[in-house]
Coordinates of N, CA and C in Angstrom, one line a residue:
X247 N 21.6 10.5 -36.1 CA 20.8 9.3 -36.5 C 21.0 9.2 -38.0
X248 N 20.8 7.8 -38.6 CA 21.6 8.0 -40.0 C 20.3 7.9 -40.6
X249 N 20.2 7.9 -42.0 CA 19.2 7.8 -42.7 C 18.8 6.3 -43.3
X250 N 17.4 5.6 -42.4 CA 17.3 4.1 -42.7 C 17.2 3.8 -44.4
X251 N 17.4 2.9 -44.8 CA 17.1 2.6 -46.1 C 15.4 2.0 -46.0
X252 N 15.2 2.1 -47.8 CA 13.4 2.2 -47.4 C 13.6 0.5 -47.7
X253 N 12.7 -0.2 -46.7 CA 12.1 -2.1 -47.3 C 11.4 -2.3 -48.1
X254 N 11.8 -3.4 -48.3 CA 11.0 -4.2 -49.9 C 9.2 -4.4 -48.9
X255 N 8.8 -4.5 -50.0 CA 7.1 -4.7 -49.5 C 7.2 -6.2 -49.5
X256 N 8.1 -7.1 -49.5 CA 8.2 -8.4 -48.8 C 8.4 -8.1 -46.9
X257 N 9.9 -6.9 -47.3 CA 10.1 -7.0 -45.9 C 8.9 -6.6 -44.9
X258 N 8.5 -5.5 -45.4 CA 7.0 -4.8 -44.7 C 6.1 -6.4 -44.2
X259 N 6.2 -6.9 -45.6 CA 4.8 -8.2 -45.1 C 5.6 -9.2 -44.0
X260 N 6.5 -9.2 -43.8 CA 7.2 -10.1 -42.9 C 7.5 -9.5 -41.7
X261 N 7.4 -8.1 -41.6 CA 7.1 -7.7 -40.1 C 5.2 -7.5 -39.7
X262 N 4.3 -7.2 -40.3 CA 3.6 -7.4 -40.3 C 3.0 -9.0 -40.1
X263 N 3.4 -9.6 -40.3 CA 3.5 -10.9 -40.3 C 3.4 -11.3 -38.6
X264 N 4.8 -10.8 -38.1 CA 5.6 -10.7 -36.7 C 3.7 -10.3 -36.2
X265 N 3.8 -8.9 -36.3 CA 2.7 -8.0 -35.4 C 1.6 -9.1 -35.3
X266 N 1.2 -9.8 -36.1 CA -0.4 -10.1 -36.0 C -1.1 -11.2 -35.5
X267 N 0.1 -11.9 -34.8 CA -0.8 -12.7 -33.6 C -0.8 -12.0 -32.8
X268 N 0.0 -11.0 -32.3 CA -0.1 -9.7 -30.8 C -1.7 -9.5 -30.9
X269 N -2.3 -8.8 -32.2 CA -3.1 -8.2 -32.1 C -4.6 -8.8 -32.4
X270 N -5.4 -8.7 -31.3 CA -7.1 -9.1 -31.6 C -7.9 -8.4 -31.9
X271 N -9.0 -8.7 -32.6 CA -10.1 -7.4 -33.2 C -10.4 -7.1 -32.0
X272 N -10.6 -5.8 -31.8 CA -11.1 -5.1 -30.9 C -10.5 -4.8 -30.2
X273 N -9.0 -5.0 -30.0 CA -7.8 -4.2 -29.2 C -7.7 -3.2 -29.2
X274 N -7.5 -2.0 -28.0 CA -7.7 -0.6 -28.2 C -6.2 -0.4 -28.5
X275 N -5.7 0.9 -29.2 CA -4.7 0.9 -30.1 C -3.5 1.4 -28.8
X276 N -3.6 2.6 -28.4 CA -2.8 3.0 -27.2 C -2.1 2.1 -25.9
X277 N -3.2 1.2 -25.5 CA -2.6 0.1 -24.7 C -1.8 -1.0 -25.2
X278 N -2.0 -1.3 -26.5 CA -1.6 -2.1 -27.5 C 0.0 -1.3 -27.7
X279 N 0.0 -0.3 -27.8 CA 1.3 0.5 -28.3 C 2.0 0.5 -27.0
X280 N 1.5 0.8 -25.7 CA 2.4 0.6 -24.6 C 2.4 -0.8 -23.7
X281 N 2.1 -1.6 -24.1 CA 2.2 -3.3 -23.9 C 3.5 -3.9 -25.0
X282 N 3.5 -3.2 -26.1 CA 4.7 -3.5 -27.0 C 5.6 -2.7 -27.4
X283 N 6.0 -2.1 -26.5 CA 7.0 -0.7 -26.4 C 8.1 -0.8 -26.8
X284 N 8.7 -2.1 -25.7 CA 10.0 -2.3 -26.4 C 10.1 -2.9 -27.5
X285 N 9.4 -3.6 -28.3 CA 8.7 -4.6 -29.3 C 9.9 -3.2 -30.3
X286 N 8.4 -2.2 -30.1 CA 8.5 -1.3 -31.4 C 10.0 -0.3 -31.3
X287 N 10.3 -0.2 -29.7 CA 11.3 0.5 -29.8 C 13.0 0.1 -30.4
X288 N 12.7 -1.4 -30.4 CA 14.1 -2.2 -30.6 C 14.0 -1.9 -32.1
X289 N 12.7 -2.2 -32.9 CA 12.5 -2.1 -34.2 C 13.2 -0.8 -35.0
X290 N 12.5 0.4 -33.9 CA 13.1 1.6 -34.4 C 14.7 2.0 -34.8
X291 N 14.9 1.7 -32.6 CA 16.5 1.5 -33.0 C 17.1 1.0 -34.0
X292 N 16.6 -0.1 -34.4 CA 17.5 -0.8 -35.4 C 17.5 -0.1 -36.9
X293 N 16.9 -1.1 -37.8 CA 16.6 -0.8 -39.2 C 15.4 -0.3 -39.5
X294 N 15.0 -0.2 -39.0 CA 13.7 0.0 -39.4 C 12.9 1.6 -39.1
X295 N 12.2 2.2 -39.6 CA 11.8 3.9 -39.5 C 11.0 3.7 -39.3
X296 N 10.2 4.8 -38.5 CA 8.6 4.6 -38.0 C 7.6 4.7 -39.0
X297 N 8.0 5.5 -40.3 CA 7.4 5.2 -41.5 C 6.9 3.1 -41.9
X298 N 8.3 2.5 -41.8 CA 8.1 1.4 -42.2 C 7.4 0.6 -41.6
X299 N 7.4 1.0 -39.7 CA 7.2 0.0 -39.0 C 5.3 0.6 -39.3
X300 N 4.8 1.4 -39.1 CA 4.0 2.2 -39.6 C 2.7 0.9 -40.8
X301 N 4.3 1.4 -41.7 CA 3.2 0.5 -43.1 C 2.5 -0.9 -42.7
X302 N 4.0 -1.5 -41.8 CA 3.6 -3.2 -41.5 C 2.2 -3.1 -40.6
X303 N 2.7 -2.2 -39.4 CA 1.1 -2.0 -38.9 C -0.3 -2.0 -39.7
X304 N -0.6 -1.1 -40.8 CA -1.8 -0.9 -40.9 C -1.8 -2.0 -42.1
X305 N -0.5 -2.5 -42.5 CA -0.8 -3.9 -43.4 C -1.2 -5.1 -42.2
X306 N -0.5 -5.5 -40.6 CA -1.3 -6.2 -40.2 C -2.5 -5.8 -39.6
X307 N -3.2 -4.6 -39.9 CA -4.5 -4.6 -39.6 C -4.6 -3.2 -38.4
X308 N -3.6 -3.2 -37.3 CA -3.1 -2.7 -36.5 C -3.4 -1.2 -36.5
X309 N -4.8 -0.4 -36.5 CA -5.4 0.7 -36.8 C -6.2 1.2 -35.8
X310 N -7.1 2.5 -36.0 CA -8.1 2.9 -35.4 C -9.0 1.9 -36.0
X311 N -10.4 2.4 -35.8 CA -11.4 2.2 -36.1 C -11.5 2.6 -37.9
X312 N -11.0 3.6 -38.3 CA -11.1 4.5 -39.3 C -10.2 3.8 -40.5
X313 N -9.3 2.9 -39.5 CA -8.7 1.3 -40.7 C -7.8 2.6 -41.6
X314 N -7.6 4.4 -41.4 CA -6.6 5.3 -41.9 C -4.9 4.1 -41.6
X315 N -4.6 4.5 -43.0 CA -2.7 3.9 -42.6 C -2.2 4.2 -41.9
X316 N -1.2 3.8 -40.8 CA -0.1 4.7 -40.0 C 1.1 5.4 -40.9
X317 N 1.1 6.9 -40.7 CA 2.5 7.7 -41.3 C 3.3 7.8 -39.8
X318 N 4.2 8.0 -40.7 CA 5.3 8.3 -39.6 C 5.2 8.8 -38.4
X319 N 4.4 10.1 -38.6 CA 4.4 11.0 -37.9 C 3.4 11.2 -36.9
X320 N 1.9 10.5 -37.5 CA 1.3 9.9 -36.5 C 1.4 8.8 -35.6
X321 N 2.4 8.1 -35.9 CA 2.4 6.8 -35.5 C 3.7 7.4 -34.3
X322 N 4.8 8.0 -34.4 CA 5.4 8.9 -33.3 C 4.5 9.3 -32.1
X323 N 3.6 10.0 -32.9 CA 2.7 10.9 -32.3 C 2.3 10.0 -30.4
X324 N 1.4 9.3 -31.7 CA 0.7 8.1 -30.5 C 1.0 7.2 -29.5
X325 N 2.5 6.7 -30.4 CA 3.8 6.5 -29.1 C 3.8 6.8 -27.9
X326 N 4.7 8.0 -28.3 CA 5.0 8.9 -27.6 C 3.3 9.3 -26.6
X327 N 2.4 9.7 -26.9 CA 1.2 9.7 -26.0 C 0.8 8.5 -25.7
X328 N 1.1 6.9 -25.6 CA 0.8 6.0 -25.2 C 1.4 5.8 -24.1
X329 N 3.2 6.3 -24.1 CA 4.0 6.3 -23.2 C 3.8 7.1 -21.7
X330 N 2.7 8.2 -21.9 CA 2.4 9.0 -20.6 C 1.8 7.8 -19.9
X331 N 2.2 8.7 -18.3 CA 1.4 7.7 -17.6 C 0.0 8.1 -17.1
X332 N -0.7 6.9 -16.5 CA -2.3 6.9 -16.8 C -2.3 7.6 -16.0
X333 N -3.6 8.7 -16.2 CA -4.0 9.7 -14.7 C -4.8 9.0 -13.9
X334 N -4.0 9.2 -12.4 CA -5.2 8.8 -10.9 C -4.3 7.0 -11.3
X335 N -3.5 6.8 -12.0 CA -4.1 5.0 -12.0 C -3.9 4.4 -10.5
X336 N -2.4 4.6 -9.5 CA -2.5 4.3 -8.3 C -3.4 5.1 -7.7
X337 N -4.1 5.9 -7.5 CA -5.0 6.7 -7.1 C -6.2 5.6 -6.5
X338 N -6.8 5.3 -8.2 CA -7.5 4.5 -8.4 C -7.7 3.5 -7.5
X339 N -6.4 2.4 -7.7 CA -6.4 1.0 -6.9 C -6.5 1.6 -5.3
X340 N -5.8 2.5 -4.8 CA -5.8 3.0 -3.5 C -4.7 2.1 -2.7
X341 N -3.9 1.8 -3.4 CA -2.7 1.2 -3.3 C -1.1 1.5 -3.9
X342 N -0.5 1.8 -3.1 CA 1.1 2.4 -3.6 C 1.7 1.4 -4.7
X343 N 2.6 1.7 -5.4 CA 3.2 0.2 -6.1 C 3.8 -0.7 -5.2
X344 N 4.6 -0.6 -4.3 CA 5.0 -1.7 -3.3 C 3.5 -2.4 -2.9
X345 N 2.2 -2.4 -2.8 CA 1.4 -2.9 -2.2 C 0.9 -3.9 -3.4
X346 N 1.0 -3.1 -4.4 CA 0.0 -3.5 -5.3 C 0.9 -5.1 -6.1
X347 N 2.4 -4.9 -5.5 CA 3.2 -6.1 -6.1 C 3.2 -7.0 -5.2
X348 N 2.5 -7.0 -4.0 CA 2.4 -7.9 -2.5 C 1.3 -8.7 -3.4
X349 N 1.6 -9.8 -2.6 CA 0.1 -10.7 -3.3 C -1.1 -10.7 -2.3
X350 N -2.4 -10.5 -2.6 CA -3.3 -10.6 -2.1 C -3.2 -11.7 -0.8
X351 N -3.3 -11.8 0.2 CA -3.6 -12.7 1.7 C -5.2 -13.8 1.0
X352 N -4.9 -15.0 0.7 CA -5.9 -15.9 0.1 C -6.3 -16.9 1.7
X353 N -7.5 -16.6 1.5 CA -8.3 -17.3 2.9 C -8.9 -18.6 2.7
X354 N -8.4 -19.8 3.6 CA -9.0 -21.1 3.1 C -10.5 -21.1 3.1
X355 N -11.2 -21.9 2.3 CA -12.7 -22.2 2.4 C -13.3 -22.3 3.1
X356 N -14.3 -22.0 3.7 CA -14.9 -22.6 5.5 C -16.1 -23.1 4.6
X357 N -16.3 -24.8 5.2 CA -17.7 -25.2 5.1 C -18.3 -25.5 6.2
X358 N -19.8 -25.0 6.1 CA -20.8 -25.3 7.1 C -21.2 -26.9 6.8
X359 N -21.4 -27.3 7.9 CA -22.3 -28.7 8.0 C -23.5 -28.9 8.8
X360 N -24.8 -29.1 8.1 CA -25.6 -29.4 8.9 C -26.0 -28.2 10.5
X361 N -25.7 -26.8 10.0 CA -25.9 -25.9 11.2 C -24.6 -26.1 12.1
X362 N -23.7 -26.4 12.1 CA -22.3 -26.3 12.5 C -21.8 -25.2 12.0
X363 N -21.1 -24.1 13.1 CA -20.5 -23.1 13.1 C -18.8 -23.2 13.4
X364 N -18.0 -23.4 12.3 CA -16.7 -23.4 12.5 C -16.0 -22.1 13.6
X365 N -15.1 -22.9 14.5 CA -14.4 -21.7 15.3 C -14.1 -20.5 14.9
X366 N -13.7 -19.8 13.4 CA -12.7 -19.1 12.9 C -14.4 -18.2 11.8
X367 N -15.5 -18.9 12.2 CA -16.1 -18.3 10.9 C -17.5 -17.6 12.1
X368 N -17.3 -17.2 13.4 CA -18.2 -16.0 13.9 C -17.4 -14.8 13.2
X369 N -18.6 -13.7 13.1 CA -18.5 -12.6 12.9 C -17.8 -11.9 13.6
X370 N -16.4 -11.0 13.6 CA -15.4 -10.5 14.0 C -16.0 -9.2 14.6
X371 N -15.8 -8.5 15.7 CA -16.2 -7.3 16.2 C -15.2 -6.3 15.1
X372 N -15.9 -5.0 14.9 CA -14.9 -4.2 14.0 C -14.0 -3.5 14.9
X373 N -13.3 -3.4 14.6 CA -11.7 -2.5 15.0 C -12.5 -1.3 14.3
X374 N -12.1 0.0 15.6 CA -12.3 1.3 15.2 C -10.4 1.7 16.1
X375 N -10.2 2.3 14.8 CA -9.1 3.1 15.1 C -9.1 4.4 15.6
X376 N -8.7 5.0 16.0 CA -8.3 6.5 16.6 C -7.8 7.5 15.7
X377 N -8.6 8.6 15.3 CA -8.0 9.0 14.6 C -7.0 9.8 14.6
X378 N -5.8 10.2 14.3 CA -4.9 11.1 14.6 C -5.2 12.3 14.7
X379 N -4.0 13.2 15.9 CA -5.4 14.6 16.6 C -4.8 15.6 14.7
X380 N -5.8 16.3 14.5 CA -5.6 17.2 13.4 C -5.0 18.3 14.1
X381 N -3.8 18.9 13.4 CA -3.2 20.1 14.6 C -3.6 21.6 13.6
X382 N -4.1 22.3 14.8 CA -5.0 23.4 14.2 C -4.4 24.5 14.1
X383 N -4.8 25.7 13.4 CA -4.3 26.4 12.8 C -3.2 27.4 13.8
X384 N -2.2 27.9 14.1 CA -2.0 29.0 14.9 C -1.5 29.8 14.3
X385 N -1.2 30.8 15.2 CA -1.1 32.2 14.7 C 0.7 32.0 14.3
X386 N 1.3 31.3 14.5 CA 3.0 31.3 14.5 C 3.2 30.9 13.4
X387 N 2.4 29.5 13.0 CA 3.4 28.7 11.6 C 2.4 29.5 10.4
X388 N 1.5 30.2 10.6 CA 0.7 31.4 9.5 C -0.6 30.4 8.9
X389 N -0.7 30.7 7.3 CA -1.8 30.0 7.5 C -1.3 28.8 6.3
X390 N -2.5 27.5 6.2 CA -2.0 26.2 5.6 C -1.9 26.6 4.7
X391 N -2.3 27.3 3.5 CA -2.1 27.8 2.0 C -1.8 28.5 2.1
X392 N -1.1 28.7 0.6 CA -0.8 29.9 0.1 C -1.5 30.4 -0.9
X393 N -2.1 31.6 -0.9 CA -3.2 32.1 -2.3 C -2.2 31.9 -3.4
X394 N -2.9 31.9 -4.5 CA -1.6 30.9 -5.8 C -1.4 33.1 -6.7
X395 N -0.6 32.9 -7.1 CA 0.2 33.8 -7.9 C 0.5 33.4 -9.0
X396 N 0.4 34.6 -10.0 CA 0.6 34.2 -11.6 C 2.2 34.9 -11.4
X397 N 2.9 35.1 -10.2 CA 4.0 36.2 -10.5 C 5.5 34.7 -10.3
X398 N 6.2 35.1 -11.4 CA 7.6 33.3 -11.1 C 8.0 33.9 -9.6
X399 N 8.5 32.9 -9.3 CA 9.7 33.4 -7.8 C 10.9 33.2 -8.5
X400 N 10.9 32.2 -9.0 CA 12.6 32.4 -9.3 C 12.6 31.4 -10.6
X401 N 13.4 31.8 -11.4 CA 13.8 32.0 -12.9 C 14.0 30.3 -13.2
X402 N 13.7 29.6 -14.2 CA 14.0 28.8 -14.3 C 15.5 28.3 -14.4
X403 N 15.7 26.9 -14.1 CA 17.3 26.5 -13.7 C 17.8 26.4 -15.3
X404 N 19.2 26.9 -15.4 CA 20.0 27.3 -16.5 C 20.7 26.1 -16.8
X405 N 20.4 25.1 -18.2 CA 20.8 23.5 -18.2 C 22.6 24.1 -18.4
X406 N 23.4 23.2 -18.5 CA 24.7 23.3 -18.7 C 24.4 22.7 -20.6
X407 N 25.4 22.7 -21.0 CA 26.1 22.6 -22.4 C 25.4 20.6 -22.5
X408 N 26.3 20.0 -21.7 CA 25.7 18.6 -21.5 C 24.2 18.2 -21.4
X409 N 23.5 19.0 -20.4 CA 22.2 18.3 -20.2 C 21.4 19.1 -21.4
X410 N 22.2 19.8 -22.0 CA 21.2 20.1 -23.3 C 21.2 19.0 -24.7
X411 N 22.5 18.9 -24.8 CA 22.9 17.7 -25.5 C 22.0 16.4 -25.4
X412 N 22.1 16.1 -23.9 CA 21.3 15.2 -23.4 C 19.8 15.2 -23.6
X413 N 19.1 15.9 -23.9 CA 17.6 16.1 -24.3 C 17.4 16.5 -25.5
X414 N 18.1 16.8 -26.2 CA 18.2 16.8 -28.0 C 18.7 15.2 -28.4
X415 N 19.6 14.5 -27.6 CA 20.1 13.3 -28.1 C 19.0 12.6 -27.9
X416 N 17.9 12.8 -27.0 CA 16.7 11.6 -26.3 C 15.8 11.7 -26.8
X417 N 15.8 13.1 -27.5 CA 14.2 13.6 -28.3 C 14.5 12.9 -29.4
X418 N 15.7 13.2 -30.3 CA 16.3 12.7 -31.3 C 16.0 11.0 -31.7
X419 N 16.2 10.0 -30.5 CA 16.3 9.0 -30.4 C 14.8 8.4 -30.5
X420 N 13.8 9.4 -29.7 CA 12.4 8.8 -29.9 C 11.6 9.5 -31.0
X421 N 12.3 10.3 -31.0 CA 11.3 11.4 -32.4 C 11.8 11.0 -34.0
X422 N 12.9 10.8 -33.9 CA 13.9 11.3 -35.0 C 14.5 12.3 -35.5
X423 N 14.9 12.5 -36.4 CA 16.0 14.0 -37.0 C 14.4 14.7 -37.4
X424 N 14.5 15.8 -36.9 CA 13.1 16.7 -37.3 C 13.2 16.5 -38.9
X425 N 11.7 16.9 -39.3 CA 11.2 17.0 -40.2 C 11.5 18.6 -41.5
X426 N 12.1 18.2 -42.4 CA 12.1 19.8 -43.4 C 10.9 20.2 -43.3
X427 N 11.0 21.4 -43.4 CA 9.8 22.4 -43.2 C 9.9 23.0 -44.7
X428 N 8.6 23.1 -45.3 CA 8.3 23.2 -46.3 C 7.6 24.8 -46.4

């Protein structure tokens, strides 16, 4: 990765410029960062350093609460932690992602008149399903768990020359060229 050139504080105000209809008071900052991912990541790729994009941020307002500037290195930081994904979130809905992109089944309106009971609007008997038989424990397939061990079974897999390359080139790409150590 080469080394970006630093922007004029026009340019800063004109990307900041960009950011600040995105953002409303009271936007929480981490959803905001992963709603505009590629926003910031195209920025990166390109000319721009996370230092710069950084400055435009806390010039358009684009902060904690604590209104502190974005540095580089925080603003990586948060990224990159905005980018995990949320814990339990399918959990939550209780819906797989294939379900959750189905559109809800929308039911026409039923109006009553005058103590008139439409055909489709008595109260449905409940469906009780059957539960599947639970198959119990035997003596042949051992038992369902296993007590957990602090001891490895087997050695972690050994990357080749390439897939090392490949995870220094990706870290590289979202982190940048590490930082001198002082």
């Amino acid at each position: 990765m080469s080394l970006k050139r630093k922007p004029t504080d026009a340019e800063i105000e004109m990307l900041a410029a960009t950011f600040r209809p995105f953002w409303r008071q009271g936007d929480v900052v981490r959803p905001w960062l992963r709603q505009h991912r590629d926003m910031l990541l195209e920025l990166v790729h390109g000319e721009w350093s996370w230092a710069a994009v950084g400055a435009a941020l806390s010039k358009a307002g684009i902060t904690y609460r604590t209104g502190a500037p974005w540095t580089a290195k925080a603003l990586r930081s948060e990224f990159s932690r905005a980018q995990m994904p949320l814990k339990g979130y399918r959990r939550r809905l209780g819906r797989s992602e294939d379900a959750a992109s189905a559109p809800l089944p929308v039911e026409a309106p039923v109006t009553i008149v005058a103590g008139v009971v439409p055909p489709g609007a008595a109260p449905a008997s409940p469906v009780i399903l059957p539960l599947p038989p639970v198959p119990g424990p035997s003596a042949a397939s051992g038992p369902r768990f296993k007590p957990a061990s602090l001891r490895v079974q087997e050695p972690p897999p050994v990357l080749s020359e390439a897939e090392r390359a490949e995870i220094e080139r990706n870290r590289r790409l979202t982190f940048g060229p590490p930082e001198p150590k002082e």
